Amino acid sequence: MSNYEGAFVPGSDIVIAGAAEGPLKGLTLAVKDLFDLAGHVTGCGNPDWARSHTPALRHARAVQLLLDAGAEVVGKTITDEISLGLLGRNQFEGTPLNPKAPDRVPGGSSSGSASAVASGKADIALGTDSGGSVRTPASFTGIYGLRPTLGRIPIEGMMVQSPSFDTVGFFCRHADLLPLLGDLLLDVATRVEGKVESVLVATDAFALGEGPIAASAPLLTTRLDRLGLPWREISLAEGRLATWVESQRLLQMAEFGATFAPWVDRCVPRFSIEVGRSLTMASLLDQNRLPAARAVRAEVKARLDTLLEGRHLICIPTTPILPPPRDDGLADMRRAVDRITEMTSIAGLTGLPQINLPLGEAGGIPFGLSLIGWRGGDEVLLDMARRLEAAA
Amino acid sequence: MSNYEGAFVPGSDIVIAGAAEGPLKGLTLAVKDLFDLAGHVTGCGNPDWARSHTPALRHARAVQLLLDAGAEVVGKTITDEISLGLLGRNQFEGTPLNPKAPDRVPGGSSSGSASAVASGKADIALGTDSGGSVRTPASFTGIYGLRPTLGRIPIEGMMVQSPSFDTVGFFCRHADLLPLLGDLLLDVATRVEGKVESVLVATDAFALGEGPIAASAPLLTTRLDRLGLPWREISLAEGRLATWVESQRLLQMAEFGATFAPWVDRCVPRFSIEVGRSLTMASLLDQNRLPAARAVRAEVKARLDTLLEGRHLICIPTTPILPPPRDDGLADMRRAVDRITEMTSIAGLTGLPQINLPLGEAGGIPFGLSLIGWRGGDEVLLDMARRLEAAA
């Protein structure tokens, strides 16, 4: 099973027609198995979750919005078990193929959604991103992926993991689709308009990257130059990044621990050892550590709001590492996850929007650069991605 | 799967003829899936263990000894995953039936072996006992079960869990078989003869039992009176039992953590959450706590050797609780395991032999009393069990 190379949940065979007309007519949509599809059990990547839940009564809100716009659902995609993972390895349903790097993981937890889009099995896919679950697989498979501002895409009908982190995100291969998807999915009332005056390249974030990633900022800045957009280098975290990461880890762990504990206690589920370990660590968490972590969260929010000012974007590598091998042992898996969260925790902790731009590759293996926008500035990010693609 | 009520590993269908003649001719033998059977993969109750191991080249030594005596192997029995568990719940292969209490667990980890014998599917079964895995299911299913002196039954071809705790044990329904099984399996060179002068009833151990178990010592002492064997009440642990239990927990955890870590790291297996938790806790264990635990182990050994003196036996309840419901949640499961180890850690920590006598029942649910013997005095225990059965 662990070498299964599909993107869709084994045994599922789901097609749902979209509206007869609409801006997405003719486009196919893959849906992470964390979103309800009416009449089907939302399995969340774990056989005991599936066993202990009943079929959904209605489609998740985000799915319905895209169906209403004419997209056709072509399948449920594999996810890391109950969304706890960043590598895309699922020992029950298989690890989806990373089509551009078949011996590497696709990234997770929205692994199958990214795999489906990257391999052309779907034009669009829905994912979720609490701690990096859209951004990481987008980077690893070389496609666009948006983690929106917290709360701007409706989460109704999506499995809850960590309420103050959970977002609905999406993937596509071509940036010209991004503004349309944003229009369909993003809440208009919380939109914050603005004009990008410059891009801030976070040199401390790039310095954490593996060789080709550390040196990759010019992939973006040359395009900015072509567009006539100013950019400058900054220190994003001023030496505090490790503290930010640890705070995100603690706060998210406290939330998913509280979310899953009643179900885990009742159903005594099976998990791969890493998920079992995460849930065990969450159950052992010293709650006295949370106030300090919340204070750090407030500090990071203030720091980034000051930097962004509703008129700048921040550029970081989406992940500091290339996708690791599919068959790594646990110790290497843990190191990889720790490295990835060095970058993904920034938008996770602050609730800011972030888009992966599939600009990089090293020896044929994709990696992405990211732009982080201001709260509510998702549409600006999507439009900027479109302009940057056109400036290739 | 978790409601499967068989004793044998699903999908296995193994029959191995024994020698044409021998003292066990006509008797059937069930073998815990922790022992090698030539030509078959020893699955150890976990699908990823099975997946990552090749078929055994020869029978485990204990199996071969019983085959040579004429017993016929009639199947591989379900075990708690990699022998880590005392309740007999296996979320992959199913929880074997407790035939005398169908809505209760059978006890583990030698769950299927006890179930097979208790339900008459086999006359004899092999199990393993590191921390209570023969004694617990014997008590819960109402049959005889011996945990021998550490090292007296050969462990070749058995999955290693915790080397300084691991023993090969066995089950049967009728005590008249016990001396023969002992003769076939127990190493003669390490036999320590002796005559039982009296039985020491551990009142502090009985005091920990649930109502009917706390009051159950007369089930044994009335038979002792009939046999004209003196008995007297003692305090076994003199208030130190909680320390003994904690020391066993730490030492066994350190050993099984070291045993399984390389395989877990390489194969990233799936486990039920409790097994994943145990392995996670083992990986987090502070090794600095072990010297104190080893000192306690030496203290307990000295204390019990002094009490037993090669001429006394100690009587305790096998477990302080009745078998819990099959569908308990995690919190209740953990409490049950903690309770069980209050009793099973005594022989586990000391390497002394212990036999479960199926003497008790409460509302139709079986429970056992145990005799602990001196190091090497297994044959005396087996003979005493036979005499006590005859004294009914």
Short mmCIF file of C-alpha atoms in Angstrom, two decimals, chain B residues 1-387:
data_model
loop_
_atom_site.label_atom_id
_atom_site.label_comp_id
_atom_site.label_asym_id
_atom_site.label_seq_id
_atom_site.Cartn_x
_atom_site.Cartn_y
_atom_site.Cartn_z
CA MET B 1 -12.47 -6.46 12.52
CA SER B 2 -12.49 -5.48 16.14
CA ASN B 3 -15.54 -7.64 16.71
CA TYR B 4 -14.06 -10.75 15.15
CA GLU B 5 -14.59 -13.54 17.62
CA GLY B 6 -12.16 -16.15 16.43
CA ALA B 7 -8.99 -17.23 18.14
CA PHE B 8 -6.92 -17.87 15.03
CA VAL B 9 -5.22 -15.32 12.80
CA PRO B 10 -7.69 -14.44 10.00
CA GLY B 11 -6.63 -15.97 6.71
CA SER B 12 -4.23 -18.39 8.30
CA ASP B 13 -5.11 -22.04 7.94
CA ILE B 14 -2.27 -24.04 9.35
CA VAL B 15 -2.15 -27.67 10.36
CA ILE B 16 1.12 -29.38 11.21
CA ALA B 17 1.11 -33.05 12.09
CA GLY B 18 3.05 -34.12 15.17
CA ALA B 19 5.19 -37.21 15.63
CA ALA B 20 3.43 -40.50 14.94
CA GLU B 21 3.70 -41.46 18.58
CA GLY B 22 4.26 -39.64 21.82
CA PRO B 23 2.63 -38.63 25.07
CA LEU B 24 0.67 -35.79 23.41
CA LYS B 25 -0.69 -37.98 20.59
CA GLY B 26 -4.29 -37.02 19.90
CA LEU B 27 -3.98 -33.59 21.47
CA THR B 28 -4.26 -30.37 19.51
CA LEU B 29 -1.96 -27.40 19.93
CA ALA B 30 -2.60 -23.73 19.14
CA VAL B 31 0.43 -21.48 18.75
CA LYS B 32 0.59 -17.75 19.43
CA ASP B 33 1.62 -15.89 16.29
CA LEU B 34 4.82 -14.86 18.01
CA PHE B 35 6.38 -18.30 17.46
CA ASP B 36 7.90 -19.38 14.19
CA LEU B 37 6.15 -22.09 12.22
CA ALA B 38 8.37 -23.22 9.34
CA GLY B 39 7.25 -21.90 5.97
CA HIS B 40 4.97 -19.24 7.43
CA VAL B 41 5.52 -15.58 8.27
CA THR B 42 5.34 -14.96 12.00
CA GLY B 43 3.01 -11.97 11.97
CA CYS B 44 3.15 -10.90 15.63
CA GLY B 45 -0.33 -9.42 15.39
CA ASN B 46 0.60 -6.48 13.19
CA PRO B 47 0.24 -6.25 9.41
CA ASP B 48 3.43 -4.25 8.98
CA TRP B 49 5.45 -6.75 11.00
CA ALA B 50 4.13 -9.47 8.71
CA ARG B 51 4.84 -7.36 5.61
CA SER B 52 8.42 -6.69 6.65
CA HIS B 53 9.42 -10.24 7.61
CA THR B 54 10.02 -13.39 5.58
CA PRO B 55 8.68 -16.90 6.26
CA ALA B 56 10.34 -18.80 9.09
CA LEU B 57 12.84 -21.48 8.13
CA ARG B 58 12.13 -23.75 11.09
CA HIS B 59 9.68 -24.20 13.92
CA ALA B 60 10.30 -22.41 17.19
CA ARG B 61 12.01 -24.73 19.67
CA ALA B 62 9.01 -24.96 22.04
CA VAL B 63 6.71 -25.82 19.13
CA GLN B 64 9.11 -28.50 17.94
CA LEU B 65 9.26 -30.07 21.42
CA LEU B 66 5.48 -30.44 21.48
CA LEU B 67 5.30 -31.69 17.87
CA ASP B 68 7.95 -34.28 18.74
CA ALA B 69 5.72 -35.41 21.60
CA GLY B 70 2.84 -36.03 19.16
CA ALA B 71 0.77 -32.84 19.45
CA GLU B 72 -0.83 -31.56 16.24
CA VAL B 73 -0.63 -27.84 15.51
CA VAL B 74 -4.10 -26.63 14.54
CA GLY B 75 -3.45 -22.95 14.05
CA LYS B 76 -1.68 -19.67 14.69
CA THR B 77 -3.47 -17.57 17.27
CA ILE B 78 -4.09 -13.84 17.47
CA THR B 79 -1.83 -11.82 19.75
CA ASP B 80 -1.87 -8.22 20.86
CA GLU B 81 0.30 -6.32 18.38
CA ILE B 82 3.99 -7.21 18.88
CA SER B 83 2.90 -8.57 22.29
CA LEU B 84 2.32 -5.07 23.72
CA GLY B 85 -0.97 -5.33 25.53
CA LEU B 86 -2.73 -7.13 28.35
CA LEU B 87 -6.35 -6.92 27.24
CA GLY B 88 -6.34 -8.96 24.04
CA ARG B 89 -7.72 -6.24 21.80
CA ASN B 90 -6.26 -6.31 18.31
CA GLN B 91 -7.70 -3.67 15.98
CA PHE B 92 -6.20 -5.33 12.90
CA GLU B 93 -7.00 -9.02 13.38
CA GLY B 94 -9.89 -8.78 15.79
CA THR B 95 -10.32 -9.37 19.49
CA PRO B 96 -10.60 -13.10 20.23
CA LEU B 97 -13.68 -14.38 21.95
CA ASN B 98 -13.71 -14.87 25.68
CA PRO B 99 -16.03 -17.89 25.56
CA LYS B 100 -17.07 -17.65 29.20
CA ALA B 101 -17.72 -13.91 29.05
CA PRO B 102 -18.48 -12.98 25.44
CA ASP B 103 -18.89 -9.27 26.11
CA ARG B 104 -15.55 -9.08 27.96
CA VAL B 105 -12.02 -9.07 26.58
CA PRO B 106 -10.11 -12.37 26.66
CA GLY B 107 -6.96 -10.78 28.09
CA GLY B 108 -3.65 -10.59 26.28
CA SER B 109 -1.26 -10.58 24.78
CA SER B 110 -1.66 -14.37 24.34
CA SER B 111 -5.34 -13.73 23.65
CA GLY B 112 -6.01 -16.18 20.84
CA SER B 113 -4.14 -18.99 22.55
CA ALA B 114 -6.22 -18.63 25.70
CA SER B 115 -9.39 -18.27 23.65
CA ALA B 116 -8.60 -21.41 21.64
CA VAL B 117 -8.06 -23.49 24.76
CA ALA B 118 -10.97 -22.00 26.71
CA SER B 119 -13.37 -22.66 23.82
CA GLY B 120 -12.08 -26.18 23.14
CA LYS B 121 -10.58 -25.38 19.76
CA ALA B 122 -7.27 -26.69 21.07
CA ASP B 123 -6.23 -28.80 24.04
CA ILE B 124 -2.97 -26.97 24.63
CA ALA B 125 -1.66 -23.59 23.54
CA LEU B 126 1.67 -21.83 23.61
CA GLY B 127 1.85 -18.23 24.70
CA THR B 128 4.47 -15.77 25.81
CA ASP B 129 4.58 -13.85 29.06
CA SER B 130 6.82 -10.82 29.53
CA GLY B 131 4.60 -8.65 31.72
CA GLY B 132 1.55 -10.86 32.24
CA SER B 133 0.64 -12.11 28.77
CA VAL B 134 -0.09 -15.72 29.77
CA ARG B 135 -1.35 -15.10 33.28
CA THR B 136 -3.87 -12.41 32.36
CA PRO B 137 -5.71 -14.28 29.58
CA ALA B 138 -5.62 -17.48 31.62
CA SER B 139 -7.35 -15.66 34.46
CA PHE B 140 -9.84 -13.86 32.20
CA THR B 141 -10.85 -17.01 30.29
CA GLY B 142 -10.80 -19.42 33.22
CA ILE B 143 -8.04 -21.86 32.28
CA TYR B 144 -4.62 -22.92 33.54
CA GLY B 145 -1.63 -20.91 32.39
CA LEU B 146 2.01 -21.10 33.43
CA ARG B 147 4.57 -18.35 33.24
CA PRO B 148 7.75 -20.34 33.89
CA THR B 149 10.93 -19.28 35.60
CA LEU B 150 12.80 -16.93 33.26
CA GLY B 151 14.88 -19.06 30.89
CA ARG B 152 13.46 -22.49 31.71
CA ILE B 153 11.53 -22.92 28.43
CA PRO B 154 13.61 -22.23 25.33
CA ILE B 155 12.75 -19.02 23.50
CA GLU B 156 14.48 -19.81 20.19
CA GLY B 157 12.16 -18.88 17.35
CA MET B 158 10.00 -16.60 19.49
CA MET B 159 9.73 -12.85 18.83
CA VAL B 160 11.90 -11.00 21.32
CA GLN B 161 10.14 -8.24 23.27
CA SER B 162 12.04 -7.54 26.50
CA PRO B 163 14.88 -10.02 26.99
CA SER B 164 15.06 -9.89 30.77
CA PHE B 165 11.30 -10.46 31.01
CA ASP B 166 10.40 -12.73 28.07
CA THR B 167 9.19 -16.25 28.82
CA VAL B 168 7.41 -19.00 26.90
CA GLY B 169 4.29 -20.15 28.70
CA PHE B 170 1.45 -22.52 28.06
CA PHE B 171 -2.28 -23.02 28.60
CA CYS B 172 -4.54 -26.02 29.14
CA ARG B 173 -8.00 -26.70 30.55
CA HIS B 174 -7.17 -29.67 32.79
CA ALA B 175 -4.51 -29.69 35.45
CA ASP B 176 -3.63 -33.34 34.90
CA LEU B 177 -1.87 -32.28 31.67
CA LEU B 178 0.33 -29.74 33.43
CA PRO B 179 3.10 -32.01 34.78
CA LEU B 180 3.52 -33.66 31.38
CA LEU B 181 3.78 -30.31 29.60
CA GLY B 182 6.33 -29.23 32.15
CA ASP B 183 8.37 -32.39 31.58
CA LEU B 184 8.36 -31.76 27.83
CA LEU B 185 9.17 -28.05 27.89
CA LEU B 186 11.10 -27.18 31.04
CA ASP B 187 14.88 -27.35 31.08
CA VAL B 188 15.92 -30.09 33.51
CA ALA B 189 19.33 -28.63 34.29
CA THR B 190 17.80 -25.56 35.96
CA ARG B 191 15.16 -27.45 37.92
CA VAL B 192 15.18 -26.72 41.65
CA GLU B 193 13.48 -29.47 43.63
CA GLY B 194 11.77 -28.82 46.90
CA LYS B 195 8.84 -29.74 49.09
CA VAL B 196 6.08 -27.23 49.74
CA GLU B 197 5.82 -26.64 53.47
CA SER B 198 3.20 -23.89 53.33
CA VAL B 199 1.41 -21.36 51.18
CA LEU B 200 1.72 -17.67 52.00
CA VAL B 201 -1.49 -15.78 51.23
CA ALA B 202 -0.57 -12.20 50.33
CA THR B 203 -3.29 -10.18 52.04
CA ASP B 204 -2.00 -6.89 50.65
CA ALA B 205 -2.38 -8.29 47.12
CA PHE B 206 -5.91 -9.54 47.77
CA ALA B 207 -6.82 -6.19 49.29
CA LEU B 208 -6.25 -4.59 45.88
CA GLY B 209 -8.83 -6.80 44.21
CA GLU B 210 -12.36 -5.92 43.14
CA GLY B 211 -15.04 -7.13 45.56
CA PRO B 212 -15.31 -10.81 44.64
CA ILE B 213 -11.57 -11.08 44.02
CA ALA B 214 -10.63 -9.41 47.31
CA ALA B 215 -12.66 -12.04 49.14
CA SER B 216 -11.50 -15.01 47.07
CA ALA B 217 -8.58 -16.44 49.06
CA PRO B 218 -10.81 -19.13 50.64
CA LEU B 219 -11.25 -20.64 47.17
CA LEU B 220 -7.66 -21.77 47.58
CA THR B 221 -7.30 -22.13 51.31
CA THR B 222 -10.25 -24.50 51.68
CA ARG B 223 -8.51 -26.80 49.20
CA LEU B 224 -5.22 -26.44 51.03
CA ASP B 225 -7.02 -27.45 54.21
CA ARG B 226 -8.37 -30.51 52.45
CA LEU B 227 -4.86 -31.42 51.35
CA GLY B 228 -3.56 -30.83 54.87
CA LEU B 229 -1.20 -28.15 53.60
CA PRO B 230 -0.54 -25.28 56.02
CA TRP B 231 -1.07 -21.69 54.92
CA ARG B 232 -0.72 -18.33 56.53
CA GLU B 233 -1.33 -14.71 55.70
CA ILE B 234 1.53 -12.35 54.92
CA SER B 235 2.11 -8.85 53.66
CA LEU B 236 3.93 -9.43 50.39
CA ALA B 237 5.18 -5.98 49.51
CA GLU B 238 4.93 -4.20 52.85
CA GLY B 239 3.62 -1.06 51.19
CA ARG B 240 6.16 -1.04 48.37
CA LEU B 241 3.98 -2.53 45.61
CA ALA B 242 3.46 0.73 43.71
CA THR B 243 7.24 1.16 43.52
CA TRP B 244 7.66 -2.42 42.31
CA VAL B 245 5.06 -1.89 39.59
CA GLU B 246 6.61 1.37 38.42
CA SER B 247 10.05 -0.24 38.28
CA GLN B 248 8.78 -3.08 36.15
CA ARG B 249 7.03 -0.63 33.86
CA LEU B 250 10.20 1.39 33.34
CA LEU B 251 12.54 -1.55 32.86
CA GLN B 252 10.26 -3.40 30.48
CA MET B 253 9.59 -0.19 28.52
CA ALA B 254 13.31 0.45 28.17
CA GLU B 255 13.82 -3.07 26.85
CA PHE B 256 10.95 -3.19 24.37
CA GLY B 257 11.77 0.34 23.24
CA ALA B 258 15.30 -0.77 22.38
CA THR B 259 14.01 -3.96 20.75
CA PHE B 260 11.52 -2.35 18.42
CA ALA B 261 13.06 1.07 17.68
CA PRO B 262 15.17 0.00 14.67
CA TRP B 263 12.24 -1.77 13.01
CA VAL B 264 9.84 1.07 13.80
CA ASP B 265 12.26 3.62 12.39
CA ARG B 266 12.81 1.65 9.21
CA CYS B 267 9.24 0.52 8.48
CA VAL B 268 7.07 3.37 9.89
CA PRO B 269 4.42 0.82 10.92
CA ARG B 270 0.77 1.20 11.74
CA PHE B 271 -0.40 0.43 15.29
CA SER B 272 -3.50 0.90 17.32
CA ILE B 273 -3.16 4.11 19.30
CA GLU B 274 -2.29 2.32 22.56
CA VAL B 275 0.64 0.49 21.03
CA GLY B 276 1.77 3.66 19.28
CA ARG B 277 1.56 5.41 22.62
CA SER B 278 3.60 2.73 24.39
CA LEU B 279 6.33 2.92 21.77
CA THR B 280 6.30 6.72 21.91
CA MET B 281 6.56 6.70 25.69
CA ALA B 282 9.43 4.22 25.41
CA SER B 283 11.24 6.52 23.00
CA LEU B 284 10.84 9.40 25.45
CA LEU B 285 12.00 7.41 28.48
CA ASP B 286 14.57 9.12 30.66
CA GLN B 287 17.33 6.49 30.87
CA ASN B 288 18.54 8.12 34.09
CA ARG B 289 15.57 6.56 35.85
CA LEU B 290 16.71 3.02 35.12
CA PRO B 291 19.41 2.51 37.77
CA ALA B 292 16.90 3.16 40.57
CA ALA B 293 14.45 0.78 38.91
CA ARG B 294 17.15 -1.88 38.70
CA ALA B 295 17.85 -1.43 42.39
CA VAL B 296 14.17 -1.98 43.15
CA ARG B 297 14.25 -5.10 41.00
CA ALA B 298 17.10 -6.48 43.11
CA GLU B 299 15.18 -5.58 46.27
CA VAL B 300 12.06 -7.41 45.10
CA LYS B 301 14.04 -10.46 44.09
CA ALA B 302 15.69 -10.59 47.50
CA ARG B 303 12.37 -10.06 49.26
CA LEU B 304 10.65 -12.88 47.38
CA ASP B 305 13.56 -15.29 47.63
CA THR B 306 13.48 -14.74 51.39
CA LEU B 307 9.77 -15.41 51.55
CA LEU B 308 9.86 -18.48 49.32
CA GLU B 309 13.02 -20.07 50.76
CA GLY B 310 12.64 -23.00 48.34
CA ARG B 311 9.81 -24.37 50.48
CA HIS B 312 6.89 -21.93 50.38
CA LEU B 313 4.54 -20.72 47.66
CA ILE B 314 2.89 -17.31 47.50
CA CYS B 315 -0.77 -16.89 46.63
CA ILE B 316 -2.07 -13.72 45.00
CA PRO B 317 -5.01 -12.93 42.75
CA THR B 318 -3.83 -13.31 39.16
CA THR B 319 -5.39 -9.96 38.33
CA PRO B 320 -7.15 -7.57 40.71
CA ILE B 321 -9.98 -7.00 38.22
CA LEU B 322 -12.47 -8.99 36.19
CA PRO B 323 -12.04 -8.87 32.42
CA PRO B 324 -13.23 -5.45 31.24
CA PRO B 325 -15.83 -4.91 28.49
CA ARG B 326 -14.65 -5.45 24.92
CA ASP B 327 -15.61 -1.94 23.83
CA ASP B 328 -14.14 0.18 26.63
CA GLY B 329 -12.67 3.54 25.67
CA LEU B 330 -9.00 4.32 26.05
CA ALA B 331 -9.20 5.84 29.50
CA ASP B 332 -10.85 2.71 30.88
CA MET B 333 -8.40 0.47 28.99
CA ARG B 334 -5.47 2.29 30.55
CA ARG B 335 -6.90 2.01 34.03
CA ALA B 336 -7.46 -1.71 33.51
CA VAL B 337 -3.89 -2.29 32.33
CA ASP B 338 -2.56 -0.33 35.29
CA ARG B 339 -4.62 -2.48 37.63
CA ILE B 340 -3.55 -5.75 36.03
CA THR B 341 0.13 -4.92 36.28
CA GLU B 342 -0.26 -4.37 40.03
CA MET B 343 -0.26 -8.18 40.20
CA THR B 344 1.58 -9.37 37.11
CA SER B 345 4.66 -7.25 37.69
CA ILE B 346 5.64 -9.31 40.73
CA ALA B 347 6.71 -12.43 38.84
CA GLY B 348 7.66 -10.33 35.82
CA LEU B 349 10.17 -8.31 37.81
CA THR B 350 11.64 -11.30 39.62
CA GLY B 351 11.63 -13.95 36.89
CA LEU B 352 9.80 -16.34 39.23
CA PRO B 353 7.33 -18.95 37.99
CA GLN B 354 3.63 -18.31 38.43
CA ILE B 355 0.61 -20.42 37.58
CA ASN B 356 -2.97 -19.30 37.16
CA LEU B 357 -5.54 -21.55 38.80
CA PRO B 358 -9.04 -21.07 37.33
CA LEU B 359 -10.81 -21.16 40.67
CA GLY B 360 -13.01 -18.09 40.72
CA GLU B 361 -16.08 -16.73 39.03
CA ALA B 362 -18.29 -13.75 39.71
CA GLY B 363 -21.64 -13.63 38.00
CA GLY B 364 -20.40 -16.25 35.54
CA ILE B 365 -17.24 -14.30 34.70
CA PRO B 366 -14.04 -16.22 35.46
CA PHE B 367 -11.12 -15.05 37.51
CA GLY B 368 -8.05 -16.86 38.71
CA LEU B 369 -5.86 -17.18 41.75
CA SER B 370 -2.13 -17.60 41.31
CA LEU B 371 0.67 -19.43 43.00
CA ILE B 372 4.17 -18.04 42.68
CA GLY B 373 6.97 -20.54 43.19
CA TRP B 374 10.68 -20.35 43.80
CA ARG B 375 13.17 -19.93 40.96
CA GLY B 376 13.36 -23.28 39.16
CA GLY B 377 10.41 -24.67 41.09
CA ASP B 378 8.04 -24.80 38.11
CA GLU B 379 7.45 -28.54 38.38
CA VAL B 380 6.35 -28.12 41.98
CA LEU B 381 3.82 -25.47 40.90
CA LEU B 382 2.45 -27.72 38.17
CA ASP B 383 2.11 -30.65 40.54
CA MET B 384 0.45 -28.45 43.15
CA ALA B 385 -2.07 -27.27 40.56
CA ARG B 386 -2.87 -30.90 39.78
CA ARG B 387 -3.32 -31.73 43.45
#
